[in-house]
Structures are given as structure tokens and as C-alpha cells.
Amino acid sequence: CAVREIESVTTTAVEVAQFTATALGPSCHFFLYDALPHYAVGSQWPANVPVYGLELGETLTALNAKMAAVGVPLAGYWMDCPYEYSRDYPNATSPFPSGSGFEKIAAAVKLVKSRGLAVGKTFNSQQGGSTSDKGFFEGTLNDVAGVAKTVPLESLDYAMVETWYTHPLNAAPESQPYTTAYTALAAFKAFFEL
């Protein structure tokens, strides 16, 4: 299997803008939805996964310009950053001091807001989602608590709980412990109580 060369940010921005303008049109609200671990945030906060060579501000600048050029403005950035990527930032082998990954999230929120864009955060747990329903629940609530320590939660325009892992095994009902709906309800109760 040949390794495909990673496209430049500008090339990708042009492709996304053209697709969005053609397929969705100017009435859509387009967000860049991508994993924060793929990005550095300025020079202080390196990417968890540096192989991509991405910096969030540079990517937002390129995408915003290309989207505006086709008449579909970039609405914001919605970050996925599972709990473990913040807890063990930048990686489990040589983590920065405790809490640094959540400070990177705060820096990303500040950067996005400074561009006049909306910001969203997906709360979840990769390790929990790979091991058990209860593990996903606990990791996701830890994600909410960790973010709340560094980011004023009212500065998030959007938030959600999402999983694409094996767990939770069931999406609903919210009354059944550790389903996705149960986890989301608990996360948002905690979100509003913090």
C-alpha cells in the first residue's frame, strides 16, 4: 500500500470550499470539525499527533479565506478531543504537567473566538469507549470536568457527547445506566452545575 502524500492546507481548503459551495450552498453553516490533537495551537501548544504538520490558526485562516471566496463563510471550529488526549497531553509516554491538555483546549477556544468564529467541543473518551460502557461514561465526565477547569463553559457555543467507539453498546434510553443518552444527560447536567 503506497503512502499518499498529505495535501497542503491551502489545497484542502480550496477543495472543501468548492465542495461546500457546490453541494450545500451559501445558506449552510459550515464548521471545520476535526480532532484538536492533529493541530498545534500557536507555538506553545504542539500537536498530539505531529505527523500532520497542522497549526490551527493557519488552517482557520486558509479555510476562512477560501470559503469566503466562494460565498460560504466559515461559521466556526468544532473540536473533537477525547479525554485521554487532554489528560496525557501531548502523549502518554512524555506528558506535560497535569492539566496542560485542557489548557491547550482553552488556547484553541481563545484563538477561534478571536477570529469571530463560533466554537464547539465534543466530549467523549477514547479509552473508555474502547473498553466498557461505564468507562466511556466516566471518561466523558472527566473530560467535562477537565475542560471546565480551564475554559469558561459559557464561551463554548456548542457542545455534544458523541461516540464512534464500541462502547456504549446502546444509544438509549437515557434512563438506562451508561447508554450514550444516559452519558450525555449526565455530562450536560454536570456541565451546567460547574
PDB file of C-alpha atoms in Angstrom:
ATOM      1  CA  CYS A   1       0.000   0.000   0.000  1.00  0.00           C
ATOM      2  CA  ALA A   2       1.533   3.318  -1.061  1.00  0.00           C
ATOM      3  CA  VAL A   3       1.505   6.187   1.380  1.00  0.00           C
ATOM      4  CA  ARG A   4      -0.439   9.130  -0.018  1.00  0.00           C
ATOM      5  CA  GLU A   5       1.263  12.494   0.292  1.00  0.00           C
ATOM      6  CA  ILE A   6      -0.523  14.789   2.727  1.00  0.00           C
ATOM      7  CA  GLU A   7      -2.125  17.683   0.871  1.00  0.00           C
ATOM      8  CA  SER A   8      -1.308  21.245   1.792  1.00  0.00           C
ATOM      9  CA  VAL A   9      -3.722  23.187   3.972  1.00  0.00           C
ATOM     10  CA  THR A  10      -4.420  25.543   1.062  1.00  0.00           C
ATOM     11  CA  THR A  11      -5.199  22.706  -1.361  1.00  0.00           C
ATOM     12  CA  THR A  12      -7.540  21.105   1.147  1.00  0.00           C
ATOM     13  CA  ALA A  13      -9.199  24.476   1.900  1.00  0.00           C
ATOM     14  CA  VAL A  14      -9.872  25.027  -1.808  1.00  0.00           C
ATOM     15  CA  GLU A  15     -11.399  21.547  -2.161  1.00  0.00           C
ATOM     16  CA  VAL A  16     -13.591  21.976   0.927  1.00  0.00           C
ATOM     17  CA  ALA A  17     -14.758  25.422  -0.181  1.00  0.00           C
ATOM     18  CA  GLN A  18     -15.609  24.237  -3.687  1.00  0.00           C
ATOM     19  CA  PHE A  19     -17.499  21.208  -2.381  1.00  0.00           C
ATOM     20  CA  THR A  20     -19.407  23.246   0.197  1.00  0.00           C
ATOM     21  CA  ALA A  21     -20.403  25.924  -2.309  1.00  0.00           C
ATOM     22  CA  THR A  22     -21.486  23.353  -4.891  1.00  0.00           C
ATOM     23  CA  ALA A  23     -23.161  20.739  -2.709  1.00  0.00           C
ATOM     24  CA  LEU A  24     -24.537  22.808   0.176  1.00  0.00           C
ATOM     25  CA  GLY A  25     -24.742  26.418  -0.979  1.00  0.00           C
ATOM     26  CA  PRO A  26     -24.466  29.743   0.826  1.00  0.00           C
ATOM     27  CA  SER A  27     -27.279  29.076   3.301  1.00  0.00           C
ATOM     28  CA  CYS A  28     -25.323  26.363   5.133  1.00  0.00           C
ATOM     29  CA  HIS A  29     -23.429  26.982   8.370  1.00  0.00           C
ATOM     30  CA  PHE A  30     -20.119  25.233   7.788  1.00  0.00           C
ATOM     31  CA  PHE A  31     -17.819  24.304  10.670  1.00  0.00           C
ATOM     32  CA  LEU A  32     -14.384  22.801  10.492  1.00  0.00           C
ATOM     33  CA  TYR A  33     -14.945  19.655  12.577  1.00  0.00           C
ATOM     34  CA  ASP A  34     -11.625  17.996  13.280  1.00  0.00           C
ATOM     35  CA  ALA A  35      -9.572  16.457  16.045  1.00  0.00           C
ATOM     36  CA  LEU A  36      -7.697  19.081  18.041  1.00  0.00           C
ATOM     37  CA  PRO A  37      -4.861  16.551  18.638  1.00  0.00           C
ATOM     38  CA  HIS A  38      -3.989  16.940  14.926  1.00  0.00           C
ATOM     39  CA  TYR A  39      -3.178  20.622  15.440  1.00  0.00           C
ATOM     40  CA  ALA A  40      -0.660  22.786  17.180  1.00  0.00           C
ATOM     41  CA  VAL A  41      -2.200  25.911  18.688  1.00  0.00           C
ATOM     42  CA  GLY A  42       0.414  28.589  18.158  1.00  0.00           C
ATOM     43  CA  SER A  43       3.954  27.698  19.166  1.00  0.00           C
ATOM     44  CA  GLN A  44       3.165  26.962  22.823  1.00  0.00           C
ATOM     45  CA  TRP A  45       0.811  24.029  22.276  1.00  0.00           C
ATOM     46  CA  PRO A  46       2.192  21.325  19.948  1.00  0.00           C
ATOM     47  CA  ALA A  47       0.011  18.772  18.203  1.00  0.00           C
ATOM     48  CA  ASN A  48      -0.513  15.456  19.988  1.00  0.00           C
ATOM     49  CA  VAL A  49      -0.153  13.816  16.587  1.00  0.00           C
ATOM     50  CA  PRO A  50       2.517  15.924  14.830  1.00  0.00           C
ATOM     51  CA  VAL A  51       2.652  13.868  11.622  1.00  0.00           C
ATOM     52  CA  TYR A  52       0.012  16.109  10.029  1.00  0.00           C
ATOM     53  CA  GLY A  53       2.047  19.311  10.413  1.00  0.00           C
ATOM     54  CA  LEU A  54      -1.039  21.413  11.102  1.00  0.00           C
ATOM     55  CA  GLU A  55      -1.428  24.635  13.094  1.00  0.00           C
ATOM     56  CA  LEU A  56      -4.994  25.636  13.974  1.00  0.00           C
ATOM     57  CA  GLY A  57      -4.699  29.368  13.275  1.00  0.00           C
ATOM     58  CA  GLU A  58      -3.099  28.776   9.874  1.00  0.00           C
ATOM     59  CA  THR A  59      -5.783  26.265   8.945  1.00  0.00           C
ATOM     60  CA  LEU A  60      -8.620  28.574  10.013  1.00  0.00           C
ATOM     61  CA  THR A  61      -7.090  31.474   8.074  1.00  0.00           C
ATOM     62  CA  ALA A  62      -6.744  29.424   4.873  1.00  0.00           C
ATOM     63  CA  LEU A  63     -10.166  27.805   5.127  1.00  0.00           C
ATOM     64  CA  ASN A  64     -11.926  31.058   6.037  1.00  0.00           C
ATOM     65  CA  ALA A  65     -10.391  32.853   3.033  1.00  0.00           C
ATOM     66  CA  LYS A  66     -11.251  30.088   0.570  1.00  0.00           C
ATOM     67  CA  MET A  67     -14.788  29.709   1.942  1.00  0.00           C
ATOM     68  CA  ALA A  68     -15.406  33.466   1.755  1.00  0.00           C
ATOM     69  CA  ALA A  69     -14.176  33.484  -1.845  1.00  0.00           C
ATOM     70  CA  VAL A  70     -16.983  31.088  -2.855  1.00  0.00           C
ATOM     71  CA  GLY A  71     -19.643  32.860  -0.774  1.00  0.00           C
ATOM     72  CA  VAL A  72     -19.923  30.333   2.058  1.00  0.00           C
ATOM     73  CA  PRO A  73     -18.448  31.804   5.230  1.00  0.00           C
ATOM     74  CA  LEU A  74     -16.751  29.579   7.768  1.00  0.00           C
ATOM     75  CA  ALA A  75     -19.030  29.534  10.836  1.00  0.00           C
ATOM     76  CA  GLY A  76     -16.568  28.065  13.311  1.00  0.00           C
ATOM     77  CA  TYR A  77     -14.400  25.245  14.567  1.00  0.00           C
ATOM     78  CA  TRP A  78     -15.798  22.246  16.413  1.00  0.00           C
ATOM     79  CA  MET A  79     -13.114  20.253  18.173  1.00  0.00           C
ATOM     80  CA  ASP A  80     -13.082  16.612  18.988  1.00  0.00           C
ATOM     81  CA  CYS A  81     -10.517  15.928  21.677  1.00  0.00           C
ATOM     82  CA  PRO A  82     -11.170  12.755  23.675  1.00  0.00           C
ATOM     83  CA  TYR A  83     -10.405  12.986  27.391  1.00  0.00           C
ATOM     84  CA  GLU A  84      -7.210  10.942  27.205  1.00  0.00           C
ATOM     85  CA  TYR A  85      -5.621  13.301  24.668  1.00  0.00           C
ATOM     86  CA  SER A  86      -6.000  16.129  27.177  1.00  0.00           C
ATOM     87  CA  ARG A  87      -5.109  14.099  30.256  1.00  0.00           C
ATOM     88  CA  ASP A  88      -1.918  12.708  28.693  1.00  0.00           C
ATOM     89  CA  TYR A  89      -1.004  15.747  26.572  1.00  0.00           C
ATOM     90  CA  PRO A  90       0.892  15.618  24.293  1.00  0.00           C
ATOM     91  CA  ASN A  91       1.231  11.852  24.758  1.00  0.00           C
ATOM     92  CA  ALA A  92       1.208   9.200  27.490  1.00  0.00           C
ATOM     93  CA  THR A  93       4.932   8.491  27.096  1.00  0.00           C
ATOM     94  CA  SER A  94       6.085  12.010  27.934  1.00  0.00           C
ATOM     95  CA  PRO A  95       3.146  14.104  29.142  1.00  0.00           C
ATOM     96  CA  PHE A  96       3.394  17.782  30.001  1.00  0.00           C
ATOM     97  CA  PRO A  97       2.367  18.818  33.536  1.00  0.00           C
ATOM     98  CA  SER A  98      -1.115  17.776  34.621  1.00  0.00           C
ATOM     99  CA  GLY A  99      -3.849  19.903  33.085  1.00  0.00           C
ATOM    100  CA  SER A 100      -1.777  21.078  30.110  1.00  0.00           C
ATOM    101  CA  GLY A 101      -4.025  19.399  27.558  1.00  0.00           C
ATOM    102  CA  PHE A 102      -7.032  21.239  28.932  1.00  0.00           C
ATOM    103  CA  GLU A 103      -5.046  24.482  28.737  1.00  0.00           C
ATOM    104  CA  LYS A 104      -4.472  23.692  25.043  1.00  0.00           C
ATOM    105  CA  ILE A 105      -8.260  23.462  24.645  1.00  0.00           C
ATOM    106  CA  ALA A 106      -8.584  26.868  26.338  1.00  0.00           C
ATOM    107  CA  ALA A 107      -5.983  28.298  23.945  1.00  0.00           C
ATOM    108  CA  ALA A 108      -7.907  26.862  20.977  1.00  0.00           C
ATOM    109  CA  VAL A 109     -11.176  28.378  22.228  1.00  0.00           C
ATOM    110  CA  LYS A 110      -9.487  31.765  22.664  1.00  0.00           C
ATOM    111  CA  LEU A 111      -7.947  31.575  19.176  1.00  0.00           C
ATOM    112  CA  VAL A 112     -11.218  30.628  17.487  1.00  0.00           C
ATOM    113  CA  LYS A 113     -13.173  33.334  19.331  1.00  0.00           C
ATOM    114  CA  SER A 114     -10.523  35.931  18.409  1.00  0.00           C
ATOM    115  CA  ARG A 115     -11.334  35.181  14.752  1.00  0.00           C
ATOM    116  CA  GLY A 116     -15.007  35.959  15.323  1.00  0.00           C
ATOM    117  CA  LEU A 117     -15.921  32.308  14.840  1.00  0.00           C
ATOM    118  CA  ALA A 118     -18.133  30.024  16.903  1.00  0.00           C
ATOM    119  CA  VAL A 119     -16.548  27.150  18.794  1.00  0.00           C
ATOM    120  CA  GLY A 120     -17.819  23.719  19.776  1.00  0.00           C
ATOM    121  CA  LYS A 121     -16.433  20.814  21.788  1.00  0.00           C
ATOM    122  CA  THR A 122     -17.253  17.124  21.548  1.00  0.00           C
ATOM    123  CA  PHE A 123     -16.985  15.388  24.914  1.00  0.00           C
ATOM    124  CA  ASN A 124     -16.009  11.723  24.923  1.00  0.00           C
ATOM    125  CA  SER A 125     -13.456   9.123  25.997  1.00  0.00           C
ATOM    126  CA  GLN A 126     -11.445   7.036  23.570  1.00  0.00           C
ATOM    127  CA  GLN A 127     -10.100   4.666  26.222  1.00  0.00           C
ATOM    128  CA  GLY A 128     -13.493   4.296  27.889  1.00  0.00           C
ATOM    129  CA  GLY A 129     -15.217   3.836  24.551  1.00  0.00           C
ATOM    130  CA  SER A 130     -12.761   1.079  23.719  1.00  0.00           C
ATOM    131  CA  THR A 131     -13.245  -0.800  26.995  1.00  0.00           C
ATOM    132  CA  SER A 132     -16.738  -0.502  28.530  1.00  0.00           C
ATOM    133  CA  ASP A 133     -19.952   1.491  28.719  1.00  0.00           C
ATOM    134  CA  LYS A 134     -19.082   2.583  32.258  1.00  0.00           C
ATOM    135  CA  GLY A 135     -15.549   3.503  31.172  1.00  0.00           C
ATOM    136  CA  PHE A 136     -16.957   5.762  28.435  1.00  0.00           C
ATOM    137  CA  PHE A 137     -19.298   7.373  30.966  1.00  0.00           C
ATOM    138  CA  GLU A 138     -16.531   8.028  33.494  1.00  0.00           C
ATOM    139  CA  GLY A 139     -14.025   9.279  30.909  1.00  0.00           C
ATOM    140  CA  THR A 140     -16.582  11.582  29.323  1.00  0.00           C
ATOM    141  CA  LEU A 141     -17.497  13.127  32.691  1.00  0.00           C
ATOM    142  CA  ASN A 142     -13.774  13.568  33.399  1.00  0.00           C
ATOM    143  CA  ASP A 143     -13.500  15.358  30.047  1.00  0.00           C
ATOM    144  CA  VAL A 144     -16.285  17.784  31.047  1.00  0.00           C
ATOM    145  CA  ALA A 145     -14.681  18.423  34.442  1.00  0.00           C
ATOM    146  CA  GLY A 146     -11.218  18.952  32.963  1.00  0.00           C
ATOM    147  CA  VAL A 147     -12.438  21.403  30.343  1.00  0.00           C
ATOM    148  CA  ALA A 148     -14.488  23.275  32.964  1.00  0.00           C
ATOM    149  CA  LYS A 149     -11.306  23.944  34.976  1.00  0.00           C
ATOM    150  CA  THR A 150      -9.706  25.919  32.130  1.00  0.00           C
ATOM    151  CA  VAL A 151     -12.493  27.060  29.804  1.00  0.00           C
ATOM    152  CA  PRO A 152     -15.432  29.178  30.931  1.00  0.00           C
ATOM    153  CA  LEU A 153     -18.153  26.835  29.701  1.00  0.00           C
ATOM    154  CA  GLU A 154     -20.287  29.760  28.541  1.00  0.00           C
ATOM    155  CA  SER A 155     -17.565  30.506  25.986  1.00  0.00           C
ATOM    156  CA  LEU A 156     -18.460  27.287  24.158  1.00  0.00           C
ATOM    157  CA  ASP A 157     -21.161  27.971  21.589  1.00  0.00           C
ATOM    158  CA  TYR A 158     -21.850  24.278  21.068  1.00  0.00           C
ATOM    159  CA  ALA A 159     -21.184  21.036  22.907  1.00  0.00           C
ATOM    160  CA  MET A 160     -22.123  17.415  22.414  1.00  0.00           C
ATOM    161  CA  VAL A 161     -21.380  13.911  23.583  1.00  0.00           C
ATOM    162  CA  GLU A 162     -20.557  11.594  20.721  1.00  0.00           C
ATOM    163  CA  THR A 163     -19.047   8.151  20.346  1.00  0.00           C
ATOM    164  CA  TRP A 164     -17.795   6.189  17.379  1.00  0.00           C
ATOM    165  CA  TYR A 165     -16.212   3.577  19.592  1.00  0.00           C
ATOM    166  CA  THR A 166     -17.519   0.121  20.506  1.00  0.00           C
ATOM    167  CA  HIS A 167     -18.980   1.487  23.741  1.00  0.00           C
ATOM    168  CA  PRO A 168     -21.555   2.404  24.823  1.00  0.00           C
ATOM    169  CA  LEU A 169     -23.262  -0.591  23.280  1.00  0.00           C
ATOM    170  CA  ASN A 170     -26.678   1.128  23.324  1.00  0.00           C
ATOM    171  CA  ALA A 171     -27.601   4.671  22.383  1.00  0.00           C
ATOM    172  CA  ALA A 172     -30.752   4.833  24.517  1.00  0.00           C
ATOM    173  CA  PRO A 173     -32.715   5.076  26.730  1.00  0.00           C
ATOM    174  CA  GLU A 174     -31.313   7.855  28.892  1.00  0.00           C
ATOM    175  CA  SER A 175     -32.763   6.116  31.961  1.00  0.00           C
ATOM    176  CA  GLN A 176     -30.543   3.036  31.418  1.00  0.00           C
ATOM    177  CA  PRO A 177     -27.129   3.470  33.056  1.00  0.00           C
ATOM    178  CA  TYR A 178     -24.201   4.027  30.711  1.00  0.00           C
ATOM    179  CA  THR A 179     -26.049   4.278  27.387  1.00  0.00           C
ATOM    180  CA  THR A 180     -24.920   7.158  25.182  1.00  0.00           C
ATOM    181  CA  ALA A 181     -28.062   9.133  26.082  1.00  0.00           C
ATOM    182  CA  TYR A 182     -27.525   8.463  29.809  1.00  0.00           C
ATOM    183  CA  THR A 183     -23.913   9.676  29.480  1.00  0.00           C
ATOM    184  CA  ALA A 184     -24.960  12.775  27.525  1.00  0.00           C
ATOM    185  CA  LEU A 185     -27.618  13.660  30.102  1.00  0.00           C
ATOM    186  CA  ALA A 186     -25.135  13.253  32.966  1.00  0.00           C
ATOM    187  CA  ALA A 187     -22.468  15.241  31.097  1.00  0.00           C
ATOM    188  CA  PHE A 188     -24.795  18.169  30.437  1.00  0.00           C
ATOM    189  CA  LYS A 189     -26.126  18.134  33.999  1.00  0.00           C
ATOM    190  CA  ALA A 190     -22.505  18.320  35.187  1.00  0.00           C
ATOM    191  CA  PHE A 191     -21.769  20.953  32.519  1.00  0.00           C
ATOM    192  CA  PHE A 192     -24.485  23.256  33.844  1.00  0.00           C
ATOM    193  CA  GLU A 193     -23.660  22.609  37.509  1.00  0.00           C
ATOM    194  CA  LEU A 194     -19.988  23.523  37.166  1.00  0.00           C
TER     195      LEU A 194
END
